[in-house]
Amino acid sequence: MENSVTSVIPMVRKFEDAEKASFDERARNERDRDYYDGKQLTDAELKTLRDRGQPPVKYNRIRRKVNFMLGLERQSRKDPKCFPRNPDDDDAAQAATDVLRYVCDKEDWDAKRSQAWEEILVDGTGAVMVGAKQDKHGITPSLINISWDRLFYDPHSRRHDFSDANYMGILTWYDFEDALAVYPEAEDILVDTLREAAESATYDDRPSWSRWADSNRKRVRITEMFYREDGQWMTCLYTEAGFLRDPEPSPYLDEEGQPENPICAMSMYVDRDNNRYGDVRDLIDPQDEINKRRSKGLHLITMRQARIDPASGVESDRVRKELAKPDGVIQAGQGELEILNTNDMAAQNLQLLQEAKAEIDLLGANASLQGKNENDMSGRAILAQQQGGMVEVALHMDRLRHLTLKVYEGIWNRTRQFWQAPRWVRVTDDEKTARFVGVNQPITAGDAMRENIENNPEAMAALQQNPEAVQRLQQFMASPMAQQQVGTRNVPTEIDIDIIVDEGMDTPTVQAEQWAELVKMLPAFGPLAQSPAVIKMIIQSSQLRDKDKLMELVDEMNAPNPEAQQAQQQMQELAMTGQQAEVEKTQSETAKNVATAEAATANIQIEAFKAGASVAA
């Protein structure tokens, strides 16, 4: 291991450049998080309110806005779906779909996606690392949330998904003893890092990033970085004093088998200075005005101003205290004291407060999208308003869909790379029936023979009529030749698929309106309204969840009963037998009648011949 300080300097500089460039950005992001958490008043403002004897009142409308978007994300959750790129890969694509859903369920992807989405909205950037971990079955994909304040990246990156970044990394603080237990071979590096921090001004690991160690608490900062070098993604693990893991190609491979960056990140907005921020940024000014107008209006309502004649001898402090009391009494002669009217200022502040509330309601998830309106509106009118409100959040959902697709692609790449041995995946789409999908499952000669016969009805029928062939087949299945492997089923590296994110909010807009119109048209179908095709059409056009399962139930309910089908076939055979007997009886009687007629004709001819012969004699 190369541990020289000189070799690690370029990596340290990359991190410190990212830290310096994002210093102001991170400060604003921390403020955005505070506002979401309700920390919206400074210490000076709180002191002023306490001195007034006024409660620190705030209406946290930012949290309501963000929570609505978080609720939309939870309603829009859908499982990934894979589609084949080749005509004959339908079964393989279904197996890939099952594998993706299995990994997502095992890694609790829904919860991790929600956490990343919250950080995108509040802090500006959310990130997930699609890595790999060891379990009892081998190496399997893993999903790890990266908090926004532990992620660093190329400050020159301008794209929302960081696809143009030349490096990205993760910062982790360790207690010195824990770091030494994880990296015992790097004791000298860790000691040097801690010693250098002790020789300079030290800072804690939160909230400042300005030092590589905290000598007071004996903590060191370790950085894992992925970076491009000569067109290839590399990785290393280091601290300020040297490498804990030397630079090497990234151990994670993409679809083409090349090293890739496993960090999937997304930012809501990026300004012209490459600063990244979320929805909270635009809500801060209206939120500040709401808080301050409310406090100022309350102060003007509860306090009064007075004009005192200096020659009257009336004490101003005593007047102030008495005016603050509901039943205050002030003794003063005429013209010595005048109570000033401040109702106009209070009214103006309260009016501006209403305007500030209206302004913040128009930003982000507005009242129309939420289906909230003070007026008595019809359901159709509300749907029309929601349809317009959906346009504003379409960008948000596109950001979420893009991040989700990147994670799914990363999961599939890890599966292709590390799932080499046979394994079974339990599919949880049906709670009543356990279904398992085999990956990298060997196909024996006996399995291939069995599948060929089962998929060929003619071969099956011929086999049933040939006892000798059945005997030979049984002998083959029992022989060692039938156990020889001739292929492998559901090999991830051989499955060519497109991953589709069927992402969509639970939008009661155009879809709901069209569905209602379609239901109204059902009587026009007449008897066909009860047909499976029409029922499936209604299900498909609805907003119901698990549509595929519902349509499968429709198919099962309308599938022919084998016993009833067999009974019907027997009835048909009996009917055919009866009809055949009737035909044979008719044909027999007809033949008998024809024979009788022919015999009668012959007798007539004989009698006529005899009569002619008699006359001639």
PDB file of C-alpha atoms in Angstrom, residues 102-113 143 145:
ATOM      1  CA  TYR A 102     -37.196  -8.902  -4.773  1.00  0.00           C
ATOM      2  CA  VAL A 103     -34.109  -6.711  -4.275  1.00  0.00           C
ATOM      3  CA  CYS A 104     -36.218  -3.576  -3.787  1.00  0.00           C
ATOM      4  CA  ASP A 105     -38.341  -5.299  -1.145  1.00  0.00           C
ATOM      5  CA  LYS A 106     -35.332  -6.762   0.628  1.00  0.00           C
ATOM      6  CA  GLU A 107     -33.490  -3.416   0.707  1.00  0.00           C
ATOM      7  CA  ASP A 108     -36.628  -1.452   1.705  1.00  0.00           C
ATOM      8  CA  TRP A 109     -36.339   0.737  -1.364  1.00  0.00           C
ATOM      9  CA  ASP A 110     -39.657   2.502  -0.734  1.00  0.00           C
ATOM     10  CA  ALA A 111     -38.426   3.998   2.544  1.00  0.00           C
ATOM     11  CA  LYS A 112     -35.029   4.908   1.093  1.00  0.00           C
ATOM     12  CA  ARG A 113     -36.589   6.548  -1.936  1.00  0.00           C
ATOM     13  CA  LEU A 143     -28.993   0.305  -1.332  1.00  0.00           C
ATOM     14  CA  ASN A 145     -28.932   6.461   1.502  1.00  0.00           C
TER      15      ASN A 145
END
